[in-house]
Amino acid sequence: MKLKPLGDKVVLKQAEAMETTKSGLLLTSQSKEKPQEAIVVAVGPGITIGDTKIEMVVKEGDRVLIPAYGYMEAKFDGETYIIMRQDEIFAIITE
């Protein structure tokens, strides 16, 4: 089974939290910050507002920067996913 988002929705898988600080200190699970990086798993078809079609800019496999809070989490097939509108994503991370 797969998730297929509707409209301008995007399904994301949150990146793993860092296990150590930059100085090398190990973090407990309570002290880890939620990562703001996620991987795009699925993308909706986009939406039409009036006569204007809003195309989807992100695509499957993109690494993106998302808000730390304020998104919907959904459990599906034993995994936790983030579902949000494309315009809530801050940036696509490129190398």
CSV table of N, CA, C and O in Angstrom, one decimal:
chain,number,residue,atom,x,y,z
A,1,MET,N,0.8,-1.2,0.0
A,1,MET,CA,0.0,0.0,0.0
A,1,MET,C,0.9,1.2,0.0
A,1,MET,O,2.0,1.2,0.6
A,2,LYS,N,0.4,2.3,-0.6
A,2,LYS,CA,1.1,3.6,-0.7
A,2,LYS,C,0.2,4.7,-0.3
A,2,LYS,O,-1.0,4.6,-0.4
A,3,LEU,N,0.8,5.8,0.2
A,3,LEU,CA,0.0,7.0,0.4
A,3,LEU,C,0.0,7.9,-0.8
A,3,LEU,O,1.1,8.1,-1.3
A,4,LYS,N,-1.1,8.3,-1.2
A,4,LYS,CA,-1.2,9.3,-2.4
A,4,LYS,C,-1.9,10.5,-1.9
A,4,LYS,O,-3.1,10.5,-1.7
A,5,PRO,N,-1.1,11.6,-1.6
A,5,PRO,CA,-1.7,12.8,-1.1
A,5,PRO,C,-2.6,13.5,-2.2
A,5,PRO,O,-2.4,13.3,-3.4
A,6,LEU,N,-3.6,14.2,-1.7
A,6,LEU,CA,-4.5,15.0,-2.6
A,6,LEU,C,-4.1,16.4,-2.7
A,6,LEU,O,-3.4,17.0,-1.8
A,7,GLY,N,-4.5,17.1,-3.7
A,7,GLY,CA,-4.3,18.6,-3.9
A,7,GLY,C,-2.8,18.9,-3.8
A,7,GLY,O,-2.0,18.3,-4.4
A,8,ASP,N,-2.6,19.9,-2.9
A,8,ASP,CA,-1.2,20.4,-2.8
A,8,ASP,C,-0.5,19.9,-1.5
A,8,ASP,O,0.4,20.4,-1.0
A,9,LYS,N,-0.9,18.7,-1.1
A,9,LYS,CA,-0.3,18.0,0.1
A,9,LYS,C,0.9,17.3,-0.3
A,9,LYS,O,1.1,16.8,-1.4
A,10,VAL,N,1.8,17.1,0.7
A,10,VAL,CA,3.1,16.4,0.6
A,10,VAL,C,3.2,15.5,1.8
A,10,VAL,O,2.9,15.9,2.9
A,11,VAL,N,3.6,14.2,1.5
A,11,VAL,CA,3.9,13.3,2.6
A,11,VAL,C,5.4,13.2,2.8
A,11,VAL,O,6.2,13.1,1.8
A,12,LEU,N,5.8,13.4,4.0
A,12,LEU,CA,7.2,13.4,4.4
A,12,LEU,C,7.6,12.4,5.4
A,12,LEU,O,6.7,12.0,6.2
A,13,LYS,N,8.8,12.0,5.4
A,13,LYS,CA,9.4,11.2,6.5
A,13,LYS,C,10.5,12.0,7.2
A,13,LYS,O,11.4,12.4,6.5
A,14,GLN,N,10.3,12.2,8.5
A,14,GLN,CA,11.2,13.1,9.2
A,14,GLN,C,12.6,12.4,9.3
A,14,GLN,O,12.7,11.2,9.5
A,15,ALA,N,13.6,13.2,9.1
A,15,ALA,CA,15.0,12.7,9.2
A,15,ALA,C,15.3,12.3,10.7
A,15,ALA,O,14.6,12.8,11.6
A,16,GLU,N,16.2,11.5,10.9
A,16,GLU,CA,16.6,11.0,12.3
A,16,GLU,C,17.2,12.1,13.1
A,16,GLU,O,17.9,13.0,12.6
A,17,ALA,N,16.9,12.2,14.4
A,17,ALA,CA,17.4,13.2,15.3
A,17,ALA,C,18.9,12.9,15.5
A,17,ALA,O,19.4,11.7,15.4
A,18,MET,N,19.7,13.9,15.7
A,18,MET,CA,21.1,13.8,15.9
A,18,MET,C,21.4,13.0,17.2
A,18,MET,O,20.7,13.3,18.2
A,19,GLU,N,22.3,12.1,17.3
A,19,GLU,CA,22.6,11.4,18.5
A,19,GLU,C,23.7,12.1,19.3
A,19,GLU,O,23.8,11.8,20.5
A,20,THR,N,24.5,13.0,18.7
A,20,THR,CA,25.5,13.7,19.5
A,20,THR,C,25.5,15.2,19.1
A,20,THR,O,25.0,15.5,18.0
A,21,THR,N,26.0,16.0,20.0
A,21,THR,CA,26.2,17.4,19.7
A,21,THR,C,27.4,17.6,18.8
A,21,THR,O,28.2,16.7,18.6
A,22,LYS,N,27.6,18.8,18.3
A,22,LYS,CA,28.8,19.1,17.5
A,22,LYS,C,30.1,18.9,18.3
A,22,LYS,O,31.1,18.6,17.8
A,23,SER,N,30.0,19.1,19.6
A,23,SER,CA,31.2,18.9,20.5
A,23,SER,C,31.4,17.4,20.9
A,23,SER,O,32.4,17.1,21.5
A,24,GLY,N,30.5,16.5,20.4
A,24,GLY,CA,30.6,15.1,20.7
A,24,GLY,C,29.9,14.6,21.9
A,24,GLY,O,30.0,13.4,22.2
A,25,LEU,N,29.1,15.4,22.6
A,25,LEU,CA,28.3,14.9,23.7
A,25,LEU,C,27.1,14.0,23.2
A,25,LEU,O,26.4,14.4,22.3
A,26,LEU,N,26.9,12.9,23.9
A,26,LEU,CA,25.8,12.0,23.5
A,26,LEU,C,24.5,12.7,24.1
A,26,LEU,O,24.5,13.2,25.2
A,27,LEU,N,23.4,12.6,23.3
A,27,LEU,CA,22.1,13.1,23.8
A,27,LEU,C,21.2,12.0,24.2
A,27,LEU,O,21.1,10.9,23.5
A,28,THR,N,20.4,12.2,25.2
A,28,THR,CA,19.4,11.2,25.6
A,28,THR,C,18.2,11.5,24.7
A,28,THR,O,18.1,12.6,24.0
A,29,SER,N,17.2,10.6,24.6
A,29,SER,CA,16.1,10.8,23.7
A,29,SER,C,15.3,12.0,24.1
A,29,SER,O,14.7,12.6,23.3
A,30,GLN,N,15.2,12.3,25.4
A,30,GLN,CA,14.4,13.5,25.8
A,30,GLN,C,15.1,14.8,25.4
A,30,GLN,O,14.4,15.8,25.2
A,31,SER,N,16.4,14.8,25.3
A,31,SER,CA,17.1,16.1,25.0
A,31,SER,C,17.3,16.3,23.5
A,31,SER,O,17.8,17.4,23.1
A,32,LYS,N,17.0,15.4,22.7
A,32,LYS,CA,17.1,15.5,21.3
A,32,LYS,C,16.1,16.5,20.7
A,32,LYS,O,14.9,16.4,21.1
A,33,GLU,N,16.5,17.4,19.9
A,33,GLU,CA,15.6,18.3,19.2
A,33,GLU,C,15.0,17.6,18.0
A,33,GLU,O,15.6,16.7,17.4
A,34,LYS,N,13.7,17.9,17.7
A,34,LYS,CA,13.1,17.4,16.5
A,34,LYS,C,13.8,17.9,15.3
A,34,LYS,O,14.0,19.2,15.2
A,35,PRO,N,14.3,17.1,14.4
A,35,PRO,CA,15.0,17.6,13.2
A,35,PRO,C,14.0,18.4,12.3
A,35,PRO,O,12.8,18.0,12.3
A,36,GLN,N,14.5,19.4,11.7
A,36,GLN,CA,13.7,20.2,10.8
A,36,GLN,C,13.9,19.7,9.4
A,36,GLN,O,13.4,20.4,8.4
A,37,GLU,N,14.6,18.6,9.2
A,37,GLU,CA,14.8,18.1,7.8
A,37,GLU,C,14.0,16.9,7.6
A,37,GLU,O,13.8,16.1,8.5
A,38,ALA,N,13.4,16.8,6.4
A,38,ALA,CA,12.6,15.6,6.1
A,38,ALA,C,12.8,15.2,4.6
A,38,ALA,O,13.3,16.0,3.8
A,39,ILE,N,12.4,14.0,4.3
A,39,ILE,CA,12.5,13.5,2.9
A,39,ILE,C,11.1,13.4,2.4
A,39,ILE,O,10.2,12.9,3.0
A,40,VAL,N,10.9,13.9,1.1
A,40,VAL,CA,9.6,13.8,0.5
A,40,VAL,C,9.3,12.4,0.0
A,40,VAL,O,10.2,11.8,-0.7
A,41,VAL,N,8.2,11.8,0.5
A,41,VAL,CA,7.8,10.4,0.2
A,41,VAL,C,6.8,10.4,-1.0
A,41,VAL,O,6.9,9.5,-1.8
A,42,ALA,N,5.9,11.3,-1.0
A,42,ALA,CA,4.8,11.4,-2.0
A,42,ALA,C,4.4,12.8,-2.2
A,42,ALA,O,4.4,13.6,-1.2
A,43,VAL,N,3.9,13.2,-3.4
A,43,VAL,CA,3.5,14.5,-3.7
A,43,VAL,C,2.1,14.4,-4.4
A,43,VAL,O,1.9,13.6,-5.3
A,44,GLY,N,1.2,15.3,-4.0
A,44,GLY,CA,-0.1,15.4,-4.6
A,44,GLY,C,0.0,16.0,-6.0
A,44,GLY,O,1.1,16.5,-6.4
A,45,PRO,N,-1.1,16.1,-6.7
A,45,PRO,CA,-1.1,16.6,-8.1
A,45,PRO,C,-1.1,18.1,-8.3
A,45,PRO,O,-0.9,18.6,-9.4
A,46,GLY,N,-1.2,18.8,-7.2
A,46,GLY,CA,-1.3,20.3,-7.2
A,46,GLY,C,-2.7,20.7,-7.2
A,46,GLY,O,-3.6,19.9,-7.1
A,47,ILE,N,-3.0,22.0,-7.2
A,47,ILE,CA,-4.3,22.6,-7.1
A,47,ILE,C,-4.5,23.6,-8.2
A,47,ILE,O,-3.6,24.2,-8.7
A,48,THR,N,-5.8,23.9,-8.4
A,48,THR,CA,-6.1,25.0,-9.3
A,48,THR,C,-6.9,26.1,-8.5
A,48,THR,O,-7.9,25.7,-7.8
A,49,ILE,N,-6.5,27.3,-8.5
A,49,ILE,CA,-7.2,28.4,-7.9
A,49,ILE,C,-7.6,29.3,-9.0
A,49,ILE,O,-6.8,30.0,-9.7
A,50,GLY,N,-9.0,29.4,-9.2
A,50,GLY,CA,-9.5,30.2,-10.3
A,50,GLY,C,-9.1,29.5,-11.6
A,50,GLY,O,-9.3,28.3,-11.8
A,51,ASP,N,-8.4,30.3,-12.4
A,51,ASP,CA,-7.9,29.8,-13.7
A,51,ASP,C,-6.4,29.4,-13.6
A,51,ASP,O,-5.8,29.1,-14.6
A,52,THR,N,-5.8,29.5,-12.4
A,52,THR,CA,-4.4,29.3,-12.2
A,52,THR,C,-4.1,28.0,-11.6
A,52,THR,O,-4.6,27.7,-10.6
A,53,LYS,N,-3.3,27.2,-12.3
A,53,LYS,CA,-2.8,25.9,-11.8
A,53,LYS,C,-1.5,26.1,-11.0
A,53,LYS,O,-0.6,26.7,-11.5
A,54,ILE,N,-1.6,25.7,-9.7
A,54,ILE,CA,-0.4,25.8,-8.9
A,54,ILE,C,0.3,24.4,-9.0
A,54,ILE,O,-0.1,23.4,-8.5
A,55,GLU,N,1.5,24.4,-9.6
A,55,GLU,CA,2.3,23.2,-9.8
A,55,GLU,C,3.0,22.9,-8.6
A,55,GLU,O,3.4,23.7,-7.8
A,56,MET,N,3.3,21.6,-8.4
A,56,MET,CA,4.1,21.1,-7.3
A,56,MET,C,5.6,21.3,-7.6
A,56,MET,O,6.0,20.9,-8.7
A,57,VAL,N,6.3,21.9,-6.7
A,57,VAL,CA,7.7,22.2,-6.9
A,57,VAL,C,8.6,21.0,-6.4
A,57,VAL,O,9.6,20.6,-6.9
A,58,VAL,N,8.1,20.5,-5.2
A,58,VAL,CA,8.9,19.4,-4.6
A,58,VAL,C,8.6,18.1,-5.3
A,58,VAL,O,7.5,18.0,-5.9
A,59,LYS,N,9.5,17.2,-5.2
A,59,LYS,CA,9.3,15.8,-5.8
A,59,LYS,C,9.8,14.8,-4.9
A,59,LYS,O,10.5,15.0,-3.9
A,60,GLU,N,9.4,13.5,-5.1
A,60,GLU,CA,9.8,12.4,-4.3
A,60,GLU,C,11.3,12.4,-4.2
A,60,GLU,O,12.0,12.5,-5.2
A,61,GLY,N,11.8,12.1,-3.0
A,61,GLY,CA,13.2,12.0,-2.8
A,61,GLY,C,13.9,13.3,-2.4
A,61,GLY,O,15.0,13.3,-1.9
A,62,ASP,N,13.2,14.5,-2.6
A,62,ASP,CA,13.8,15.8,-2.2
A,62,ASP,C,14.0,15.8,-0.6
A,62,ASP,O,13.2,15.3,0.1
A,63,ARG,N,15.1,16.4,-0.2
A,63,ARG,CA,15.3,16.7,1.2
A,63,ARG,C,14.8,18.2,1.4
A,63,ARG,O,15.2,19.1,0.6
A,64,VAL,N,14.0,18.4,2.4
A,64,VAL,CA,13.4,19.7,2.6
A,64,VAL,C,13.5,20.1,4.0
A,64,VAL,O,13.7,19.3,4.9
A,65,LEU,N,13.4,21.4,4.2
A,65,LEU,CA,13.4,22.1,5.6
A,65,LEU,C,12.0,22.4,5.9
A,65,LEU,O,11.3,23.1,5.2
A,66,ILE,N,11.6,21.9,7.1
A,66,ILE,CA,10.2,22.1,7.5
A,66,ILE,C,10.1,22.7,8.9
A,66,ILE,O,11.2,22.8,9.6
A,67,PRO,N,9.0,23.3,9.3
A,67,PRO,CA,8.9,23.9,10.7
A,67,PRO,C,9.0,22.8,11.7
A,67,PRO,O,8.7,21.6,11.5
A,68,ALA,N,9.5,23.1,12.9
A,68,ALA,CA,9.7,22.1,14.0
A,68,ALA,C,8.4,21.6,14.5
A,68,ALA,O,8.3,20.5,15.0
A,69,TYR,N,7.3,22.5,14.4
A,69,TYR,CA,6.0,22.1,15.0
A,69,TYR,C,4.9,22.6,14.0
A,69,TYR,O,5.2,23.4,13.1
A,70,GLY,N,3.7,22.2,14.2
A,70,GLY,CA,2.6,22.8,13.5
A,70,GLY,C,2.2,22.0,12.3
A,70,GLY,O,1.6,22.5,11.4
A,71,TYR,N,2.6,20.7,12.2
A,71,TYR,CA,2.2,19.9,11.0
A,71,TYR,C,1.4,18.7,11.5
A,71,TYR,O,1.4,18.4,12.7
A,72,MET,N,0.8,17.9,10.6
A,72,MET,CA,0.0,16.8,11.0
A,72,MET,C,0.9,15.5,10.9
A,72,MET,O,1.6,15.3,9.9
A,73,GLU,N,0.9,14.7,11.9
A,73,GLU,CA,1.6,13.4,11.9
A,73,GLU,C,0.6,12.3,11.7
A,73,GLU,O,-0.5,12.4,12.3
A,74,ALA,N,0.9,11.4,10.9
A,74,ALA,CA,-0.1,10.2,10.6
A,74,ALA,C,0.7,8.9,10.7
A,74,ALA,O,1.8,8.8,10.2
A,75,LYS,N,0.1,7.9,11.3
A,75,LYS,CA,0.7,6.6,11.3
A,75,LYS,C,0.1,5.8,10.2
A,75,LYS,O,-1.2,5.8,10.1
A,76,PHE,N,0.9,5.1,9.4
A,76,PHE,CA,0.4,4.3,8.3
A,76,PHE,C,1.4,3.1,8.1
A,76,PHE,O,2.6,3.4,8.0
A,77,ASP,N,0.8,2.0,8.1
A,77,ASP,CA,1.6,0.8,7.9
A,77,ASP,C,2.8,0.7,8.9
A,77,ASP,O,3.9,0.3,8.5
A,78,GLY,N,2.6,1.1,10.1
A,78,GLY,CA,3.7,1.0,11.1
A,78,GLY,C,4.7,2.1,11.1
A,78,GLY,O,5.7,2.1,11.9
A,79,GLU,N,4.6,3.0,10.2
A,79,GLU,CA,5.5,4.2,10.1
A,79,GLU,C,4.8,5.5,10.4
A,79,GLU,O,3.6,5.6,10.3
A,80,THR,N,5.5,6.5,10.9
A,80,THR,CA,5.0,7.8,11.2
A,80,THR,C,5.4,8.7,10.0
A,80,THR,O,6.6,8.8,9.7
A,81,TYR,N,4.4,9.4,9.5
A,81,TYR,CA,4.7,10.3,8.4
A,81,TYR,C,4.2,11.7,8.8
A,81,TYR,O,3.3,11.9,9.6
A,82,ILE,N,4.7,12.7,8.1
A,82,ILE,CA,4.2,14.1,8.2
A,82,ILE,C,3.5,14.4,6.9
A,82,ILE,O,3.9,14.1,5.8
A,83,ILE,N,2.3,15.1,7.1
A,83,ILE,CA,1.5,15.5,6.0
A,83,ILE,C,1.4,17.0,6.1
A,83,ILE,O,0.9,17.5,7.1
A,84,MET,N,1.7,17.8,5.1
A,84,MET,CA,1.6,19.2,5.1
A,84,MET,C,1.4,19.7,3.7
A,84,MET,O,1.7,19.0,2.7
A,85,ARG,N,1.0,21.0,3.6
A,85,ARG,CA,0.8,21.6,2.3
A,85,ARG,C,2.2,22.0,1.8
A,85,ARG,O,3.1,22.3,2.6
A,86,GLN,N,2.4,22.0,0.5
A,86,GLN,CA,3.7,22.4,-0.1
A,86,GLN,C,4.1,23.8,0.3
A,86,GLN,O,5.3,24.0,0.6
A,87,ASP,N,3.2,24.7,0.4
A,87,ASP,CA,3.6,26.1,0.8
A,87,ASP,C,4.0,26.2,2.3
A,87,ASP,O,4.5,27.3,2.7
A,88,GLU,N,3.9,25.2,3.1
A,88,GLU,CA,4.3,25.2,4.4
A,88,GLU,C,5.8,24.8,4.6
A,88,GLU,O,6.4,24.9,5.6
A,89,ILE,N,6.4,24.2,3.5
A,89,ILE,CA,7.8,23.8,3.4
A,89,ILE,C,8.6,25.0,3.2
A,89,ILE,O,8.3,25.9,2.4
A,90,PHE,N,9.7,25.2,4.1
A,90,PHE,CA,10.5,26.3,4.0
A,90,PHE,C,11.5,26.3,2.8
A,90,PHE,O,11.6,27.4,2.1
A,91,ALA,N,12.1,25.2,2.5
A,91,ALA,CA,13.1,25.2,1.4
A,91,ALA,C,13.4,23.7,1.0
A,91,ALA,O,13.2,22.8,1.8
A,92,ILE,N,13.9,23.6,-0.2
A,92,ILE,CA,14.5,22.3,-0.7
A,92,ILE,C,16.0,22.4,-0.4
A,92,ILE,O,16.6,23.4,-0.8
A,93,ILE,N,16.5,21.4,0.2
A,93,ILE,CA,18.0,21.3,0.5
A,93,ILE,C,18.7,20.7,-0.7
A,93,ILE,O,18.4,19.6,-1.1
A,94,THR,N,19.7,21.5,-1.3
A,94,THR,CA,20.5,21.0,-2.4
A,94,THR,C,21.9,21.0,-2.0
A,94,THR,O,22.3,21.6,-1.1
A,95,GLU,N,22.7,20.2,-2.7
A,95,GLU,CA,24.2,20.2,-2.5
A,95,GLU,C,24.9,21.0,-3.4
A,95,GLU,O,24.6,21.3,-4.5
